[in-house]
Amino acid sequence: MGRQLWNKGFEPDKMIEQFTVGADRDLDLRLARYDVMGSLAHIKMLESIGLLTADELAVLTAELERVAEMIERGEFVIEEGVEDVHSQVELLLTARLGDVGKKIHSGRSRNDQVLVDLKLFFRDEVSRIAAAVQRLFDRLLEVSERYKDVLMPGYTHLQVAMPSSFGLWAGAYAESLADDVLLLGAAYDVANQNPLGSAAGYGSSFPLDREMTTRLLGFSSPHYNVVAAQMSRGKTERALASAVSAVASTLGHLAADVCMWMCSNFGFVSFPDELTTGSSIMPHKKNPDVFEIMRGKCNRLQSVPNELALLTANLPLGYNRDLQLLKDIMFPATDTLVECLDMATFMLAHIRIREGILDDPMYDYIFTVEDVNRLVLGGMPFRDAYRLIGTQVQEGTYRPTREVHHTHLGSIGCLGNDRIASKMHERLDRMTAK
Ligand code: ARG
């Protein structure tokens, strides 16, 4: 006999079962500990409204704690013929406790159960991503400080434009990440609401104490409206995907810079041999495969919001099984992002930066604005100074003074890294304080 919770005495077709369960037996393992947390809160609440006796609560709690230990030891599996994590936990309880186990599902449905699991899981995933972002942020500021005096070309239109520095470059990505953290905070807030009690999507005739489960699970508030609670499946993922996409866009951009600058025509940065890859035919090659894979993965991650939007477009209100596939998209996405963030943090610890790049005469014109400004500071109107230097360039007589003197906040000579760090920490703290 099949072990579906909904089994009514007939055997579902094997192919149908495989097709509908899909990757759940694997993916749901990550939800297992949250499923138990949700159940522990649910039964406490059931006892408080008289649907379980104190003894039943004690027995169920002890058994759920045993399941939690199994999960932490890595011994929990979703068995053949069992559809998902929710079914597996309930089946373990009934196998051990008989009728008491069968009482746990009063007033809830797998629809709000999976929602509560996902909300708890995503809350933790946001924190895991935020921690990885912070590690990269710290590394970037370290690179920025270490190389704050090393100049490099700044480009516009990919044409040599004005002096920049590696300090400015690394600090820019750090500050960009601080903005991405705002989106992570928003994703955290969206996830941090309690859907439990919405049951199949329309509530229950039991007098469920939803404030109590909200408190027990540490959510900031319930999703009050039971239909809104169900609608949050997909919406929560979209909020998280926006944040993932934002971080991926920052990191992908950084990876693209590194790929270009490792190109021998630039040669601005390099890495120790063991961190580069080779060619099977060209013996001299040291390729930036790490940053190419990172760029590719980060580009793919930016399609996640689209994938989610298409998957959920125009679904009828209420639960639809399509929603199960959100897990297939979202779970690998957060893993990939954390993997890329950690790889970037590792690689940047070993980055080698070329000094004296701007000494090459090919960059002479990068100093024109400096020289115009020097004339202006000496009293010449800006447009006259611009023409004077412009004519020198035109006639081939321009000779740069090569002196760079930027002192305003956020410029080469005054990076403001300490302020960027405070901004980041304040945003991270706001998120973890919730
Ligand atoms: N595995 C399902 C999901 O992720 C669990 C909910 C099943 N609910 C249902 N009504 N079939 O969506």
GROMACS .gro file of C-alpha atoms and ligand atoms in nm:
model
  446
    1MET     CA    1   0.000   0.000   0.000
    2GLY     CA    2   0.135   0.343  -0.097
    3ARG     CA    3   0.227   0.566   0.197
    4GLN     CA    4   0.073   0.891   0.079
    5LEU     CA    5  -0.102   1.085   0.354
    6TRP     CA    6  -0.399   1.109   0.123
    7ASN     CA    7  -0.407   0.737   0.044
    8LYS     CA    8  -0.769   0.626   0.029
    9GLY     CA    9  -0.713   0.263  -0.052
   10PHE     CA   10  -0.612   0.262  -0.417
   11GLU     CA   11  -0.260   0.240  -0.549
   12PRO     CA   12  -0.144   0.548  -0.742
   13ASP     CA   13   0.032   0.477  -1.070
   14LYS     CA   14   0.412   0.456  -1.026
   15MET     CA   15   0.488   0.690  -1.317
   16ILE     CA   16   0.240   0.945  -1.188
   17GLU     CA   17   0.396   0.927  -0.846
   18GLN     CA   18   0.748   0.980  -0.979
   19PHE     CA   19   0.642   1.269  -1.198
   20THR     CA   20   0.455   1.452  -0.925
   21VAL     CA   21   0.706   1.393  -0.645
   22GLY     CA   22   0.988   1.508  -0.874
   23ALA     CA   23   1.293   1.624  -0.679
   24ASP     CA   24   1.105   1.664  -0.350
   25ARG     CA   25   1.258   1.365  -0.173
   26ASP     CA   26   1.595   1.531  -0.215
   27LEU     CA   27   1.510   1.898  -0.183
   28ASP     CA   28   1.280   1.851   0.115
   29LEU     CA   29   1.566   1.716   0.325
   30ARG     CA   30   1.673   2.076   0.368
   31LEU     CA   31   1.332   2.157   0.509
   32ALA     CA   32   1.328   1.871   0.758
   33ARG     CA   33   1.453   2.060   1.063
   34TYR     CA   34   1.212   2.344   0.994
   35ASP     CA   35   0.926   2.101   0.947
   36VAL     CA   36   0.992   1.969   1.296
   37MET     CA   37   1.016   2.323   1.438
   38GLY     CA   38   0.682   2.405   1.279
   39SER     CA   39   0.523   2.089   1.416
   40LEU     CA   40   0.658   2.155   1.767
   41ALA     CA   41   0.493   2.498   1.765
   42HIS     CA   42   0.174   2.362   1.613
   43ILE     CA   43   0.123   2.092   1.877
   44LYS     CA   44   0.193   2.333   2.163
   45MET     CA   45  -0.079   2.550   2.021
   46LEU     CA   46  -0.314   2.252   1.970
   47GLU     CA   47  -0.271   2.165   2.336
   48SER     CA   48  -0.346   2.522   2.439
   49ILE     CA   49  -0.681   2.510   2.260
   50GLY     CA   50  -0.771   2.167   2.394
   51LEU     CA   51  -0.711   1.956   2.083
   52LEU     CA   52  -0.432   1.762   2.252
   53THR     CA   53  -0.397   1.665   2.617
   54ALA     CA   54  -0.086   1.764   2.811
   55ASP     CA   55   0.025   1.399   2.802
   56GLU     CA   56  -0.021   1.374   2.428
   57LEU     CA   57   0.175   1.696   2.385
   58ALA     CA   58   0.459   1.557   2.596
   59VAL     CA   59   0.474   1.231   2.400
   60LEU     CA   60   0.458   1.405   2.062
   61THR     CA   61   0.718   1.663   2.165
   62ALA     CA   62   0.962   1.395   2.279
   63GLU     CA   63   0.915   1.203   1.956
   64LEU     CA   64   0.957   1.514   1.738
   65GLU     CA   65   1.273   1.597   1.928
   66ARG     CA   66   1.397   1.247   1.850
   67VAL     CA   67   1.327   1.311   1.482
   68ALA     CA   68   1.512   1.644   1.509
   69GLU     CA   69   1.816   1.459   1.644
   70MET     CA   70   1.795   1.210   1.357
   71ILE     CA   71   1.796   1.504   1.117
   72GLU     CA   72   2.098   1.668   1.281
   73ARG     CA   73   2.286   1.337   1.269
   74GLY     CA   74   2.208   1.312   0.895
   75GLU     CA   75   2.009   0.993   0.940
   76PHE     CA   76   1.675   1.127   0.825
   77VAL     CA   77   1.565   1.009   0.480
   78ILE     CA   78   1.243   1.039   0.285
   79GLU     CA   79   1.161   0.681   0.206
   80GLU     CA   80   1.049   0.525  -0.120
   81GLY     CA   81   0.675   0.569  -0.157
   82VAL     CA   82   0.666   0.868   0.081
   83GLU     CA   83   0.588   1.192  -0.099
   84ASP     CA   84   0.765   1.462   0.093
   85VAL     CA   85   0.915   1.569   0.422
   86HIS     CA   86   0.578   1.649   0.580
   87SER     CA   87   0.454   1.298   0.510
   88GLN     CA   88   0.777   1.139   0.632
   89VAL     CA   89   0.771   1.318   0.968
   90GLU     CA   90   0.406   1.231   1.024
   91LEU     CA   91   0.463   0.869   0.924
   92LEU     CA   92   0.755   0.841   1.168
   93LEU     CA   93   0.530   0.973   1.445
   94THR     CA   94   0.242   0.737   1.369
   95ALA     CA   95   0.479   0.442   1.330
   96ARG     CA   96   0.612   0.506   1.681
   97LEU     CA   97   0.311   0.648   1.859
   98GLY     CA   98   0.007   0.511   1.677
   99ASP     CA   99  -0.309   0.715   1.722
  100VAL     CA  100  -0.142   1.007   1.903
  101GLY     CA  101   0.076   1.059   1.594
  102LYS     CA  102  -0.234   1.085   1.382
  103LYS     CA  103  -0.357   1.383   1.583
  104ILE     CA  104  -0.079   1.621   1.486
  105HIS     CA  105  -0.232   1.727   1.157
  106SER     CA  106  -0.552   1.878   1.303
  107GLY     CA  107  -0.600   2.234   1.183
  108ARG     CA  108  -0.325   2.235   0.927
  109SER     CA  109  -0.256   2.126   0.573
  110ARG     CA  110   0.064   2.047   0.393
  111ASN     CA  111   0.000   2.375   0.215
  112ASP     CA  112   0.065   2.589   0.523
  113GLN     CA  113   0.315   2.336   0.652
  114VAL     CA  114   0.540   2.369   0.350
  115LEU     CA  115   0.493   2.746   0.366
  116VAL     CA  116   0.607   2.765   0.725
  117ASP     CA  117   0.905   2.539   0.649
  118LEU     CA  118   1.005   2.757   0.357
  119LYS     CA  119   0.970   3.083   0.551
  120LEU     CA  120   1.190   2.952   0.831
  121PHE     CA  121   1.437   2.810   0.580
  122PHE     CA  122   1.455   3.129   0.370
  123ARG     CA  123   1.507   3.338   0.682
  124ASP     CA  124   1.816   3.130   0.753
  125GLU     CA  125   1.923   3.136   0.390
  126VAL     CA  126   1.912   3.515   0.390
  127SER     CA  127   2.136   3.515   0.698
  128ARG     CA  128   2.372   3.267   0.533
  129ILE     CA  129   2.395   3.484   0.221
  130ALA     CA  130   2.439   3.798   0.432
  131ALA     CA  131   2.729   3.635   0.617
  132ALA     CA  132   2.895   3.543   0.285
  133VAL     CA  133   2.837   3.896   0.156
  134GLN     CA  134   2.998   4.032   0.470
  135ARG     CA  135   3.306   3.812   0.423
  136LEU     CA  136   3.349   3.940   0.068
  137PHE     CA  137   3.282   4.296   0.182
  138ASP     CA  138   3.556   4.274   0.445
  139ARG     CA  139   3.799   4.130   0.192
  140LEU     CA  140   3.719   4.404  -0.060
  141LEU     CA  141   3.786   4.676   0.195
  142GLU     CA  142   4.112   4.504   0.286
  143VAL     CA  143   4.216   4.505  -0.083
  144SER     CA  144   4.100   4.863  -0.116
  145GLU     CA  145   4.310   4.980   0.179
  146ARG     CA  146   4.614   4.777   0.079
  147TYR     CA  147   4.618   4.914  -0.276
  148LYS     CA  148   4.476   5.257  -0.214
  149ASP     CA  149   4.778   5.428  -0.364
  150VAL     CA  150   4.809   5.206  -0.671
  151LEU     CA  151   4.671   5.391  -0.970
  152MET     CA  152   4.502   5.236  -1.269
  153PRO     CA  153   4.319   5.372  -1.570
  154GLY     CA  154   3.956   5.469  -1.531
  155TYR     CA  155   3.749   5.419  -1.845
  156THR     CA  156   3.434   5.561  -1.997
  157HIS     CA  157   3.304   5.404  -2.320
  158LEU     CA  158   3.594   5.164  -2.260
  159GLN     CA  159   3.822   5.451  -2.362
  160VAL     CA  160   4.098   5.562  -2.129
  161ALA     CA  161   3.942   5.844  -1.926
  162MET     CA  162   4.081   5.953  -1.589
  163PRO     CA  163   4.305   5.814  -1.319
  164SER     CA  164   4.143   5.560  -1.093
  165SER     CA  165   4.294   5.331  -0.832
  166PHE     CA  166   4.263   4.975  -0.714
  167GLY     CA  167   4.152   5.121  -0.383
  168LEU     CA  168   3.865   5.295  -0.557
  169TRP     CA  169   3.780   4.983  -0.756
  170ALA     CA  170   3.762   4.740  -0.463
  171GLY     CA  171   3.585   4.994  -0.240
  172ALA     CA  172   3.322   5.047  -0.511
  173TYR     CA  173   3.219   4.682  -0.503
  174ALA     CA  174   3.213   4.688  -0.124
  175GLU     CA  175   2.974   4.983  -0.121
  176SER     CA  176   2.761   4.824  -0.394
  177LEU     CA  177   2.724   4.516  -0.177
  178ALA     CA  178   2.601   4.741   0.104
  179ASP     CA  179   2.311   4.838  -0.124
  180ASP     CA  180   2.239   4.476  -0.209
  181VAL     CA  181   2.211   4.410   0.163
  182LEU     CA  182   1.906   4.639   0.169
  183LEU     CA  183   1.732   4.396  -0.065
  184LEU     CA  184   1.841   4.102   0.147
  185GLY     CA  185   1.682   4.283   0.442
  186ALA     CA  186   1.358   4.320   0.248
  187ALA     CA  187   1.361   3.949   0.158
  188TYR     CA  188   1.415   3.871   0.526
  189ASP     CA  189   1.115   4.085   0.623
  190VAL     CA  190   0.891   3.920   0.366
  191ALA     CA  191   0.995   3.574   0.484
  192ASN     CA  192   0.960   3.664   0.850
  193GLN     CA  193   0.579   3.629   0.869
  194ASN     CA  194   0.384   3.334   0.994
  195PRO     CA  195   0.159   3.149   0.746
  196LEU     CA  196   0.075   2.866   0.989
  197GLY     CA  197  -0.296   2.840   1.049
  198SER     CA  198  -0.387   2.923   0.691
  199ALA     CA  199  -0.416   2.545   0.647
  200ALA     CA  200  -0.517   2.454   0.292
  201GLY     CA  201  -0.543   2.825   0.223
  202TYR     CA  202  -0.877   2.920   0.378
  203GLY     CA  203  -0.821   2.873   0.749
  204SER     CA  204  -0.989   2.625   0.980
  205SER     CA  205  -1.297   2.586   1.196
  206PHE     CA  206  -1.072   2.512   1.495
  207PRO     CA  207  -0.999   2.815   1.717
  208LEU     CA  208  -0.629   2.820   1.619
  209ASP     CA  209  -0.408   3.058   1.817
  210ARG     CA  210  -0.201   3.202   1.538
  211GLU     CA  211  -0.041   3.467   1.759
  212MET     CA  212   0.097   3.187   1.973
  213THR     CA  213   0.264   3.000   1.687
  214THR     CA  214   0.396   3.333   1.558
  215ARG     CA  215   0.564   3.391   1.893
  216LEU     CA  216   0.691   3.036   1.923
  217LEU     CA  217   0.851   3.042   1.579
  218GLY     CA  218   0.997   3.391   1.626
  219PHE     CA  219   0.816   3.545   1.331
  220SER     CA  220   0.767   3.923   1.335
  221SER     CA  221   0.391   3.888   1.278
  222PRO     CA  222   0.139   3.650   1.129
  223HIS     CA  223   0.040   3.669   0.767
  224TYR     CA  224  -0.302   3.768   0.898
  225ASN     CA  225  -0.522   3.697   0.599
  226VAL     CA  226  -0.516   3.325   0.527
  227VAL     CA  227  -0.539   3.382   0.152
  228ALA     CA  228  -0.253   3.634   0.168
  229ALA     CA  229  -0.055   3.373   0.359
  230GLN     CA  230  -0.098   3.128   0.073
  231MET     CA  231  -0.022   3.398  -0.183
  232SER     CA  232   0.310   3.449  -0.011
  233ARG     CA  233   0.429   3.125  -0.168
  234GLY     CA  234   0.605   3.254  -0.475
  235LYS     CA  235   0.605   3.609  -0.344
  236THR     CA  236   0.858   3.526  -0.075
  237GLU     CA  237   1.072   3.352  -0.334
  238ARG     CA  238   1.047   3.653  -0.565
  239ALA     CA  239   1.168   3.887  -0.291
  240LEU     CA  240   1.460   3.658  -0.218
  241ALA     CA  241   1.534   3.616  -0.588
  242SER     CA  242   1.553   3.994  -0.631
  243ALA     CA  243   1.811   4.008  -0.357
  244VAL     CA  244   2.002   3.711  -0.498
  245SER     CA  245   1.995   3.873  -0.838
  246ALA     CA  246   2.120   4.205  -0.701
  247VAL     CA  247   2.417   4.043  -0.528
  248ALA     CA  248   2.483   3.833  -0.838
  249SER     CA  249   2.484   4.140  -1.057
  250THR     CA  250   2.744   4.308  -0.834
  251LEU     CA  251   2.960   3.999  -0.817
  252GLY     CA  252   2.923   3.917  -1.187
  253HIS     CA  253   3.039   4.267  -1.270
  254LEU     CA  254   3.344   4.226  -1.049
  255ALA     CA  255   3.420   3.890  -1.212
  256ALA     CA  256   3.394   4.049  -1.557
  257ASP     CA  257   3.645   4.321  -1.457
  258VAL     CA  258   3.891   4.063  -1.336
  259CYS     CA  259   3.856   3.857  -1.656
  260MET     CA  260   3.934   4.161  -1.864
  261TRP     CA  261   4.220   4.280  -1.650
  262MET     CA  262   4.382   3.938  -1.653
  263CYS     CA  263   4.389   3.962  -2.031
  264SER     CA  264   4.754   4.011  -2.131
  265ASN     CA  265   4.661   4.326  -2.327
  266PHE     CA  266   4.573   4.479  -1.992
  267GLY     CA  267   4.773   4.273  -1.745
  268PHE     CA  268   4.653   4.477  -1.449
  269VAL     CA  269   4.595   4.181  -1.217
  270SER     CA  270   4.717   3.825  -1.189
  271PHE     CA  271   4.689   3.529  -0.954
  272PRO     CA  272   4.935   3.267  -0.835
  273ASP     CA  273   4.973   2.985  -1.091
  274GLU     CA  274   4.784   2.733  -0.882
  275LEU     CA  275   4.474   2.951  -0.890
  276THR     CA  276   4.469   2.976  -1.269
  277THR     CA  277   4.392   2.712  -1.530
  278GLY     CA  278   4.573   2.606  -1.844
  279SER     CA  279   4.511   2.515  -2.204
  280SER     CA  280   4.544   2.165  -2.346
  281ILE     CA  281   4.722   2.296  -2.656
  282MET     CA  282   4.882   2.632  -2.575
  283PRO     CA  283   5.157   2.579  -2.321
  284HIS     CA  284   5.179   2.942  -2.213
  285LYS     CA  285   4.816   2.992  -2.106
  286LYS     CA  286   4.705   3.099  -1.759
  287ASN     CA  287   4.334   3.136  -1.785
  288PRO     CA  288   4.089   3.313  -1.558
  289ASP     CA  289   3.840   3.023  -1.559
  290VAL     CA  290   3.741   3.086  -1.198
  291PHE     CA  291   3.615   3.434  -1.279
  292GLU     CA  292   3.458   3.319  -1.604
  293ILE     CA  293   3.257   3.051  -1.426
  294MET     CA  294   3.169   3.307  -1.161
  295ARG     CA  295   3.056   3.556  -1.426
  296GLY     CA  296   2.849   3.285  -1.598
  297LYS     CA  297   2.689   3.165  -1.275
  298CYS     CA  298   2.610   3.519  -1.167
  299ASN     CA  299   2.454   3.593  -1.505
  300ARG     CA  300   2.239   3.282  -1.476
  301LEU     CA  301   2.134   3.382  -1.125
  302GLN     CA  302   1.995   3.704  -1.266
  303SER     CA  303   1.744   3.498  -1.462
  304VAL     CA  304   1.597   3.351  -1.143
  305PRO     CA  305   1.340   3.631  -1.090
  306ASN     CA  306   1.225   3.571  -1.448
  307GLU     CA  307   1.200   3.198  -1.401
  308LEU     CA  308   0.990   3.251  -1.090
  309ALA     CA  309   0.770   3.505  -1.263
  310LEU     CA  310   0.701   3.269  -1.550
  311LEU     CA  311   0.640   2.971  -1.324
  312THR     CA  312   0.383   3.159  -1.118
  313ALA     CA  313   0.226   3.380  -1.386
  314ASN     CA  314  -0.154   3.384  -1.374
  315LEU     CA  315  -0.191   3.092  -1.136
  316PRO     CA  316  -0.539   3.068  -0.991
  317LEU     CA  317  -0.570   3.187  -0.631
  318GLY     CA  318  -0.499   2.920  -0.370
  319TYR     CA  319  -0.257   2.631  -0.375
  320ASN     CA  320  -0.152   2.481  -0.706
  321ARG     CA  321   0.102   2.204  -0.735
  322ASP     CA  322   0.312   2.419  -0.973
  323LEU     CA  323   0.432   2.592  -0.656
  324GLN     CA  324   0.632   2.285  -0.564
  325LEU     CA  325   0.870   2.369  -0.849
  326LEU     CA  326   0.970   2.694  -0.678
  327LYS     CA  327   1.200   2.481  -0.466
  328ASP     CA  328   1.375   2.341  -0.774
  329ILE     CA  329   1.463   2.696  -0.879
  330MET     CA  330   1.531   2.862  -0.545
  331PHE     CA  331   1.734   2.604  -0.354
  332PRO     CA  332   2.019   2.573  -0.604
  333ALA     CA  333   2.016   2.951  -0.654
  334THR     CA  334   2.109   3.042  -0.297
  335ASP     CA  335   2.373   2.767  -0.291
  336THR     CA  336   2.529   2.894  -0.612
  337LEU     CA  337   2.535   3.250  -0.484
  338VAL     CA  338   2.707   3.158  -0.158
  339GLU     CA  339   2.956   2.942  -0.348
  340CYS     CA  340   3.042   3.231  -0.581
  341LEU     CA  341   3.071   3.480  -0.295
  342ASP     CA  342   3.307   3.253  -0.104
  343MET     CA  343   3.514   3.184  -0.413
  344ALA     CA  344   3.553   3.557  -0.478
  345THR     CA  345   3.656   3.612  -0.115
  346PHE     CA  346   3.917   3.339  -0.148
  347MET     CA  347   4.055   3.458  -0.482
  348LEU     CA  348   4.081   3.822  -0.376
  349ALA     CA  349   4.304   3.721  -0.086
  350HIS     CA  350   4.559   3.620  -0.351
  351ILE     CA  351   4.512   3.891  -0.611
  352ARG     CA  352   4.834   4.043  -0.744
  353ILE     CA  353   4.810   4.396  -0.861
  354ARG     CA  354   5.049   4.561  -1.105
  355GLU     CA  355   5.202   4.883  -0.989
  356GLY     CA  356   5.310   5.171  -1.211
  357ILE     CA  357   5.053   5.102  -1.482
  358LEU     CA  358   5.004   5.470  -1.556
  359ASP     CA  359   5.379   5.524  -1.618
  360ASP     CA  360   5.327   5.377  -1.962
  361PRO     CA  361   5.308   5.665  -2.218
  362MET     CA  362   4.996   5.505  -2.363
  363TYR     CA  363   4.811   5.650  -2.063
  364ASP     CA  364   4.955   6.005  -2.095
  365TYR     CA  365   4.619   6.157  -2.185
  366ILE     CA  366   4.464   6.023  -1.869
  367PHE     CA  367   4.619   6.324  -1.694
  368THR     CA  368   4.462   6.597  -1.912
  369VAL     CA  369   4.184   6.679  -1.667
  370GLU     CA  370   4.438   6.700  -1.384
  371ASP     CA  371   4.635   6.954  -1.584
  372VAL     CA  372   4.325   7.151  -1.683
  373ASN     CA  373   4.225   7.168  -1.318
  374ARG     CA  374   4.571   7.283  -1.216
  375LEU     CA  375   4.542   7.575  -1.458
  376VAL     CA  376   4.197   7.655  -1.321
  377LEU     CA  377   4.332   7.656  -0.967
  378GLY     CA  378   4.592   7.903  -1.094
  379GLY     CA  379   4.312   8.140  -1.199
  380MET     CA  380   4.236   8.048  -1.563
  381PRO     CA  381   3.866   8.003  -1.652
  382PHE     CA  382   3.782   7.635  -1.703
  383ARG     CA  383   3.687   7.661  -2.074
  384ASP     CA  384   4.013   7.841  -2.157
  385ALA     CA  385   4.219   7.581  -1.972
  386TYR     CA  386   4.028   7.303  -2.147
  387ARG     CA  387   4.107   7.462  -2.488
  388LEU     CA  388   4.472   7.513  -2.404
  389ILE     CA  389   4.530   7.151  -2.305
  390GLY     CA  390   4.304   7.032  -2.590
  391THR     CA  391   4.516   7.218  -2.842
  392GLN     CA  392   4.833   7.068  -2.696
  393VAL     CA  393   4.682   6.722  -2.735
  394GLN     CA  394   4.574   6.801  -3.088
  395GLU     CA  395   4.922   6.927  -3.183
  396GLY     CA  396   5.106   6.646  -3.008
  397THR     CA  397   5.279   6.880  -2.763
  398TYR     CA  398   5.091   6.778  -2.446
  399ARG     CA  399   5.321   6.653  -2.167
  400PRO     CA  400   5.144   6.529  -1.855
  401THR     CA  401   5.260   6.642  -1.514
  402ARG     CA  402   5.143   6.301  -1.384
  403GLU     CA  403   5.036   6.444  -1.053
  404VAL     CA  404   4.709   6.321  -0.917
  405HIS     CA  405   4.560   6.515  -0.633
  406HIS     CA  406   4.207   6.401  -0.547
  407THR     CA  407   4.100   6.479  -0.194
  408HIS     CA  408   3.721   6.502  -0.184
  409LEU     CA  409   3.517   6.235  -0.006
  410GLY     CA  410   3.488   5.915  -0.206
  411SER     CA  411   3.779   5.993  -0.439
  412ILE     CA  412   4.120   5.832  -0.492
  413GLY     CA  413   4.280   6.022  -0.206
  414CYS     CA  414   3.993   5.990   0.040
  415LEU     CA  415   3.812   5.662  -0.015
  416GLY     CA  416   3.575   5.692   0.282
  417ASN     CA  417   3.611   5.320   0.349
  418ASP     CA  418   3.540   5.365   0.719
  419ARG     CA  419   3.208   5.527   0.633
  420ILE     CA  420   3.127   5.254   0.384
  421ALA     CA  421   3.198   5.000   0.658
  422SER     CA  422   2.966   5.178   0.903
  423LYS     CA  423   2.692   5.191   0.643
  424MET     CA  424   2.726   4.819   0.578
  425HIS     CA  425   2.735   4.722   0.945
  426GLU     CA  426   2.434   4.933   1.025
  427ARG     CA  427   2.237   4.760   0.747
  428LEU     CA  428   2.352   4.414   0.849
  429ASP     CA  429   2.274   4.483   1.215
  430ARG     CA  430   1.927   4.607   1.128
  431MET     CA  431   1.867   4.274   0.957
  432THR     CA  432   2.000   4.049   1.233
  433ALA     CA  433   1.828   4.253   1.503
  434LYS     CA  434   1.487   4.150   1.369
  435ARG     N1  435   0.544   1.900  -0.192
  435ARG     C1  436   0.437   1.992  -0.191
  435ARG     C2  437   0.485   2.133  -0.228
  435ARG     O1  438   0.601   2.158  -0.218
  435ARG     C3  439   0.377   1.995  -0.055
  435ARG     C4  440   0.239   2.047  -0.052
  435ARG     C5  441   0.149   1.948  -0.111
  435ARG     N2  442   0.014   1.993  -0.108
  435ARG     C6  443  -0.081   1.942  -0.187
  435ARG     N3  444  -0.198   1.993  -0.177
  435ARG     N4  445  -0.056   1.845  -0.272
  435ARG     O2  446   0.408   2.213  -0.270
   0.00000   0.00000   0.00000
